[in-house]
Amino acid sequence: MNHTKNARRLAAALAVPVLLLTAAACGSEDGGSSDAKVKVEGKFGEKPEITVPKDAKPSDKLVVKTLTEGTGEKAEKGSFVRLDFAGQTMKDNKPLGGTWASQDKAAGKGPRRQMVQQLGQPSQEMPAKVLDAVAGHKAGSRIEVEGTAKALIGDQLNPQAGVKPEDGLVWVIDVVGAQKVDAKSEVKGEQAKPEAGMPEVKPNAQKAADITIPKDEKAPGDLKEQVLIKGTGPEIKAGDGLIAQYTGVKWEDGKKFDASWDHAGATAFQIGTGSVVQGWDKGLVGKHVGDRVELVIPPKLGYEGQAQSGLDKNTLVFVVDIVGKV
């Protein structure tokens, strides 16, 4: 997911514990018991305060504790989830990333950035075994995941991170939302003809769309958008995790540079929080599940100034099927 990965990386993102990891870990284990007596204060939806006794002895197996039992949809492997989390080391309370630090909401800048992720897919924000522990818990739940670095990260522990295999780590995770969506989902319905100056979109079942740039038409200087198919699902609000299929091409040469269909299919990201390019945030908040939306995004609302993206001078054309939200 080229455009969203780049945007997350470049947009003053979460403090992520990538230094802990040498590669994405996988697999899960459970069933350990803990003598660490970690204390967690605060309710679901509030920043947790984590206190660890100085003599805490972490479990050598991954331990999961349910602190609050939710009543929403259950997260399963393959589910899309929206999470708040805080992590820290046990012996010196060194932070391991989290979502609570970005309190933009207090400054009147909209919702706080949260983690939106598909369970079972690698994450840059959390070790795989810790993320896997979310499976089986309902939206509205707060869980605690703890254990030694060896138990939680294993062979992927980066020796340069300053954390030893026997050191204890703890995460507190709020399952804000969970939604299961078929990876091959796509929007159905009669498609509107392109408005004047808009590229033509030819959908292809289970494949990237064909997008044809209008001949002899200058790229627009501002965001252009058109709802090609009008859905009847819930509205997408700032802060939601938007689940979508998409195809992206460059206006300049019409060449495709990315499509969800070329990867694992339906993918998710948080909308309206600066986690993706501005053109997506501006063009997709307020749309509905079931919509097919065409966006023409000028460089100033795309990757202008971000040469490493390879798209910094391009006007981007996307067709986006909104197949769910979390």
XYZ file of N, CA, C and O in Angstrom, residues 34-142:
436
model
N 1.928 -14.490 35.524
C 2.874 -13.421 35.808
C 2.995 -13.175 37.302
O 2.006 -13.201 38.037
N 4.223 -12.953 37.749
C 4.470 -12.534 39.124
C 4.791 -11.046 39.170
O 5.204 -10.528 40.205
N 4.630 -10.365 38.029
C 5.114 -8.992 37.938
C 4.243 -7.997 38.705
O 4.705 -6.930 39.082
N 2.951 -8.331 38.919
C 2.027 -7.446 39.645
C 2.001 -6.025 39.058
O 2.085 -5.023 39.766
N 1.914 -5.966 37.742
C 1.795 -4.679 37.060
C 0.458 -4.043 37.432
O -0.575 -4.710 37.456
N 0.479 -2.741 37.729
C -0.750 -2.020 38.082
C -1.119 -1.077 36.943
O -0.269 -0.313 36.469
N -2.360 -1.162 36.482
C -2.843 -0.294 35.407
C -4.025 0.512 35.917
O -5.033 -0.049 36.352
N -3.904 1.828 35.893
C -4.991 2.722 36.312
C -5.557 3.438 35.094
O -4.842 3.696 34.127
N -6.841 3.758 35.157
C -7.524 4.424 34.052
C -8.521 3.495 33.402
O -8.332 2.279 33.341
N -9.601 4.077 32.896
C -10.667 3.305 32.258
C -10.408 3.177 30.761
O -9.611 3.917 30.189
N -11.103 2.250 30.148
C -11.075 2.141 28.687
C -11.360 3.514 28.081
O -12.273 4.221 28.499
N -10.572 3.885 27.096
C -10.769 5.188 26.456
C -10.028 6.319 27.125
O -10.071 7.458 26.657
N -9.324 6.013 28.221
C -8.491 7.008 28.895
C -7.042 6.536 28.863
O -6.772 5.327 28.826
N -6.109 7.481 28.889
C -4.698 7.113 28.882
C -4.378 6.260 30.109
O -4.642 6.671 31.244
N -3.834 5.058 29.907
C -3.525 4.208 31.061
C -2.268 4.674 31.782
O -1.309 5.128 31.159
N -2.284 4.548 33.097
C -1.086 4.793 33.899
C -0.578 3.435 34.361
O -1.245 2.722 35.098
N 0.618 3.063 33.891
C 1.186 1.745 34.145
C 2.275 1.871 35.212
O 3.228 2.630 35.050
N 2.118 1.113 36.303
C 3.098 1.116 37.379
C 3.644 -0.294 37.559
O 2.869 -1.250 37.682
N 4.965 -0.413 37.588
C 5.603 -1.719 37.727
C 6.496 -1.698 38.962
O 7.383 -0.837 39.075
N 6.291 -2.622 39.921
C 7.182 -2.687 41.097
C 8.633 -2.922 40.684
O 8.905 -3.580 39.681
N 9.580 -2.380 41.470
C 11.000 -2.490 41.123
C 11.473 -3.943 41.091
O 12.378 -4.285 40.343
N 10.873 -4.782 41.901
C 11.300 -6.188 41.953
C 10.446 -7.081 41.051
O 10.408 -8.297 41.215
N 9.747 -6.482 40.100
C 8.856 -7.249 39.226
C 9.636 -8.314 38.459
O 10.699 -8.045 37.914
N 9.059 -9.506 38.420
C 9.678 -10.617 37.682
C 8.760 -10.990 36.525
O 7.694 -11.557 36.728
N 9.153 -10.655 35.283
C 8.267 -10.929 34.144
C 8.166 -12.419 33.847
O 9.102 -13.183 34.098
N 7.033 -12.803 33.301
C 6.832 -14.186 32.879
C 7.684 -14.491 31.654
O 7.900 -13.629 30.802
N 8.173 -15.738 31.569
C 8.932 -16.123 30.381
C 8.018 -16.632 29.272
O 8.471 -17.164 28.269
N 6.701 -16.483 29.471
C 5.721 -16.727 28.414
C 4.831 -15.494 28.283
O 4.661 -14.736 29.235
N 4.257 -15.316 27.086
C 3.351 -14.194 26.869
C 2.116 -14.348 27.748
O 1.496 -15.415 27.789
N 1.775 -13.289 28.485
C 0.616 -13.288 29.379
C -0.372 -12.228 28.895
O 0.015 -11.093 28.612
N -1.636 -12.598 28.785
C -2.695 -11.664 28.403
C -3.707 -11.576 29.530
O -4.209 -12.595 29.999
N -4.002 -10.367 29.978
C -5.024 -10.148 31.017
C -6.106 -9.242 30.445
O -5.800 -8.228 29.810
N -7.357 -9.595 30.687
C -8.470 -8.733 30.292
C -8.782 -7.798 31.448
O -9.216 -8.238 32.514
N -8.558 -6.495 31.250
C -8.809 -5.500 32.299
C -10.237 -4.976 32.229
O -10.840 -4.671 33.245
N -10.761 -4.850 31.007
C -12.151 -4.441 30.785
C -12.716 -5.317 29.682
O -12.076 -5.482 28.634
N -13.893 -5.882 29.905
C -14.525 -6.746 28.905
C -15.475 -5.923 28.059
O -16.422 -5.324 28.569
N -15.230 -5.854 26.758
C -16.086 -5.089 25.865
C -17.301 -5.881 25.419
O -17.401 -7.094 25.646
N -18.216 -5.209 24.737
C -19.456 -5.848 24.267
C -19.632 -5.696 22.756
O -20.671 -6.071 22.214
N -18.632 -5.162 22.067
C -18.742 -4.944 20.626
C -18.362 -6.183 19.833
O -18.291 -7.300 20.366
N -18.084 -5.978 18.548
C -17.733 -7.092 17.670
C -16.397 -7.708 18.096
O -15.460 -7.006 18.470
N -16.330 -9.036 18.031
C -15.103 -9.734 18.437
C -14.056 -9.646 17.328
O -14.351 -9.881 16.157
N -12.838 -9.298 17.716
C -11.723 -9.284 16.777
C -11.240 -10.714 16.553
O -11.070 -11.468 17.514
N -11.046 -11.080 15.289
C -10.545 -12.396 14.926
C -9.346 -12.215 14.012
O -9.102 -11.120 13.498
N -8.597 -13.283 13.774
C -7.504 -13.196 12.816
C -8.076 -12.779 11.463
O -9.052 -13.344 10.997
N -7.490 -11.780 10.866
C -8.010 -11.240 9.609
C -8.921 -10.049 9.794
O -9.202 -9.331 8.832
N -9.403 -9.825 11.036
C -10.247 -8.652 11.298
C -9.416 -7.370 11.163
O -8.218 -7.351 11.448
N -10.091 -6.297 10.763
C -9.502 -4.971 10.835
C -9.832 -4.394 12.209
O -10.975 -4.500 12.676
N -8.837 -3.803 12.863
C -9.047 -3.262 14.199
C -8.543 -1.830 14.275
O -7.643 -1.429 13.535
N -9.164 -1.064 15.172
C -8.660 0.273 15.524
C -8.322 0.234 17.005
O -9.156 -0.150 17.830
N -7.086 0.600 17.326
C -6.558 0.403 18.668
C -5.953 1.681 19.235
O -5.357 2.473 18.508
N -6.084 1.847 20.561
C -5.225 2.741 21.330
C -4.285 1.857 22.131
O -4.685 0.772 22.596
N -3.040 2.283 22.305
C -2.133 1.454 23.089
C -1.028 2.283 23.721
O -0.717 3.396 23.287
N -0.451 1.726 24.781
C 0.742 2.271 25.419
C 1.625 1.093 25.790
O 1.131 0.077 26.285
N 2.938 1.213 25.554
C 3.867 0.158 25.905
C 5.059 0.722 26.637
O 5.432 1.878 26.427
N 5.641 -0.094 27.522
C 6.840 0.354 28.215
C 7.640 -0.842 28.721
O 7.122 -1.956 28.829
N 8.931 -0.603 29.005
C 9.744 -1.621 29.643
C 9.386 -1.666 31.126
O 8.905 -0.686 31.688
N 9.613 -2.820 31.748
C 9.255 -2.957 33.161
C 10.309 -2.366 34.090
O 9.983 -1.730 35.090
N 11.598 -2.551 33.738
C 12.619 -2.183 34.728
C 12.893 -0.688 34.797
O 13.246 -0.165 35.853
N 12.716 0.022 33.675
C 13.030 1.454 33.693
C 11.932 2.327 33.092
O 12.136 3.514 32.850
N 10.758 1.717 32.832
C 9.591 2.467 32.326
C 9.887 3.208 31.021
O 9.291 4.251 30.744
N 10.769 2.666 30.215
C 11.086 3.289 28.922
C 9.919 3.077 27.968
O 9.451 1.961 27.779
N 9.393 4.150 27.355
C 8.227 3.990 26.480
C 8.545 3.183 25.226
O 9.638 3.273 24.668
N 7.582 2.389 24.806
C 7.707 1.547 23.614
C 6.683 1.949 22.561
O 6.183 1.118 21.818
N 6.382 3.233 22.509
C 5.417 3.726 21.529
C 4.009 3.720 22.075
O 3.720 3.151 23.134
N 3.122 4.355 21.343
C 1.733 4.430 21.768
C 0.987 5.521 21.034
O 1.572 6.302 20.295
N -0.314 5.533 21.262
C -1.184 6.480 20.564
C -1.575 7.668 21.427
O -2.114 8.645 20.911
N -1.325 7.582 22.713
C -1.850 8.612 23.611
C -1.043 9.904 23.584
O -1.518 10.942 24.036
N 0.172 9.853 23.037
C 1.036 11.042 23.041
C 0.524 12.129 22.116
O 0.768 13.311 22.342
N -0.175 11.746 21.048
C -0.619 12.749 20.063
C -1.995 13.278 20.455
O -3.014 12.813 19.984
N -2.000 14.242 21.351
C -3.258 14.790 21.860
C -3.707 15.976 21.002
O -3.943 17.073 21.495
N -3.784 15.763 19.688
C -4.205 16.844 18.794
C -5.619 17.303 19.097
O -5.993 18.440 18.865
N -6.441 16.378 19.616
C -7.845 16.711 19.872
C -7.951 17.868 20.860
O -8.769 18.767 20.706
N -7.066 17.854 21.871
C -7.093 18.910 22.880
C -6.766 20.271 22.276
O -7.186 21.305 22.768
N -6.007 20.250 21.184
C -5.624 21.503 20.529
C -6.627 21.901 19.446
O -6.387 22.812 18.680
N -7.740 21.177 19.368
C -8.780 21.511 18.406
C -8.452 21.087 16.992
O -8.960 21.649 16.032
N -7.610 20.078 16.844
C -7.189 19.645 15.506
C -7.854 18.345 15.081
O -7.389 17.693 14.165
N -8.923 17.971 15.737
C -9.637 16.765 15.332
C -9.234 15.550 16.147
O -8.563 15.661 17.162
N -9.643 14.378 15.689
C -9.423 13.150 16.461
C -7.940 12.812 16.609
O -7.112 13.203 15.785
N -7.643 12.075 17.671
C -6.277 11.607 17.895
C -5.952 10.474 16.930
O -6.809 9.664 16.590
N -4.703 10.409 16.507
C -4.289 9.317 15.631
C -4.233 8.010 16.428
O -3.668 7.955 17.521
N -4.833 6.988 15.877
C -4.839 5.670 16.489
C -4.237 4.657 15.518
O -3.918 4.979 14.381
N -4.073 3.447 15.987
C -3.512 2.390 15.158
C -4.655 1.669 14.454
O -5.592 1.205 15.096
N -4.590 1.592 13.134
C -5.558 0.833 12.338
C -4.780 -0.267 11.627
O -3.800 0.020 10.930
N -5.204 -1.494 11.808
C -4.380 -2.627 11.403
C -5.249 -3.847 11.126
O -6.305 -4.014 11.746
N -4.801 -4.688 10.220
C -5.445 -5.982 10.028
C -4.678 -7.024 10.832
O -3.457 -7.147 10.708
N -5.398 -7.765 11.666
C -4.746 -8.789 12.473
C -4.201 -9.887 11.562
O -4.879 -10.343 10.644
N -2.968 -10.278 11.830
C -2.315 -11.282 11.003
C -1.377 -10.683 9.982
O -0.600 -11.405 9.355
N -1.445 -9.350 9.796
C -0.531 -8.663 8.886
C 0.568 -7.972 9.699
O 0.326 -7.522 10.812
N 1.804 -7.882 9.183
C 2.888 -7.268 9.945
C 2.635 -5.794 10.229
O 2.011 -5.092 9.440
N 3.110 -5.351 11.386
C 2.930 -3.964 11.817
C 4.274 -3.372 12.186
O 5.142 -4.056 12.722
N 4.442 -2.087 11.915
C 5.641 -1.368 12.350
C 5.458 -0.782 13.742
O 6.407 -0.257 14.315
N 4.262 -0.866 14.282
C 3.970 -0.178 15.528
C 3.964 -1.084 16.753
O 4.009 -0.597 17.878
N 3.928 -2.392 16.533
C 3.763 -3.309 17.655
C 4.309 -4.684 17.269
O 4.105 -5.134 16.129
N 5.006 -5.380 18.176
C 5.465 -6.738 17.855
C 4.295 -7.651 17.499
O 3.197 -7.526 18.054
N 4.544 -8.583 16.577
C 3.473 -9.426 16.050
C 2.746 -10.206 17.138
O 1.518 -10.325 17.122
N 3.486 -10.752 18.095
C 2.845 -11.563 19.135
C 1.949 -10.720 20.034
O 0.921 -11.194 20.512
N 2.346 -9.463 20.252
C 1.511 -8.561 21.060
C 0.234 -8.228 20.303
O -0.871 -8.268 20.852
N 0.363 -7.921 19.010
C -0.810 -7.621 18.195
C -1.728 -8.838 18.087
O -2.957 -8.716 18.164
N -1.148 -10.026 17.921
C -1.951 -11.246 17.819
C -2.817 -11.459 19.050
O -3.880 -12.091 18.975
N -2.367 -10.947 20.205
C -3.110 -11.142 21.447
C -4.458 -10.436 21.442
O -5.332 -10.729 22.266
N -4.654 -9.491 20.508
C -5.941 -8.786 20.410
C -7.049 -9.733 19.942
O -8.219 -9.567 20.297
N -6.680 -10.731 19.126
C -7.679 -11.677 18.610
C -8.408 -12.364 19.757
O -7.807 -12.763 20.759
N -9.727 -12.474 19.606
C -10.558 -13.093 20.636
C -11.186 -12.098 21.590
O -12.034 -12.476 22.406
N -10.802 -10.837 21.502
C -11.343 -9.810 22.392
C -12.320 -8.909 21.635
O -12.124 -8.601 20.469
N -13.366 -8.495 22.329
C -14.408 -7.680 21.707
C -14.057 -6.196 21.759
O -13.334 -5.745 22.647
N -14.597 -5.443 20.795
C -14.462 -3.990 20.824
C -15.000 -3.473 22.156
O -16.043 -3.930 22.649
N -14.293 -2.530 22.739
C -14.639 -2.025 24.069
C -13.796 -2.649 25.160
O -13.906 -2.266 26.329
N -12.930 -3.609 24.793
C -12.076 -4.286 25.774
C -10.756 -3.547 25.956
O -10.214 -2.975 25.014
N -10.247 -3.594 27.192
C -8.876 -3.167 27.481
C -8.119 -4.396 27.946
O -8.559 -5.083 28.878
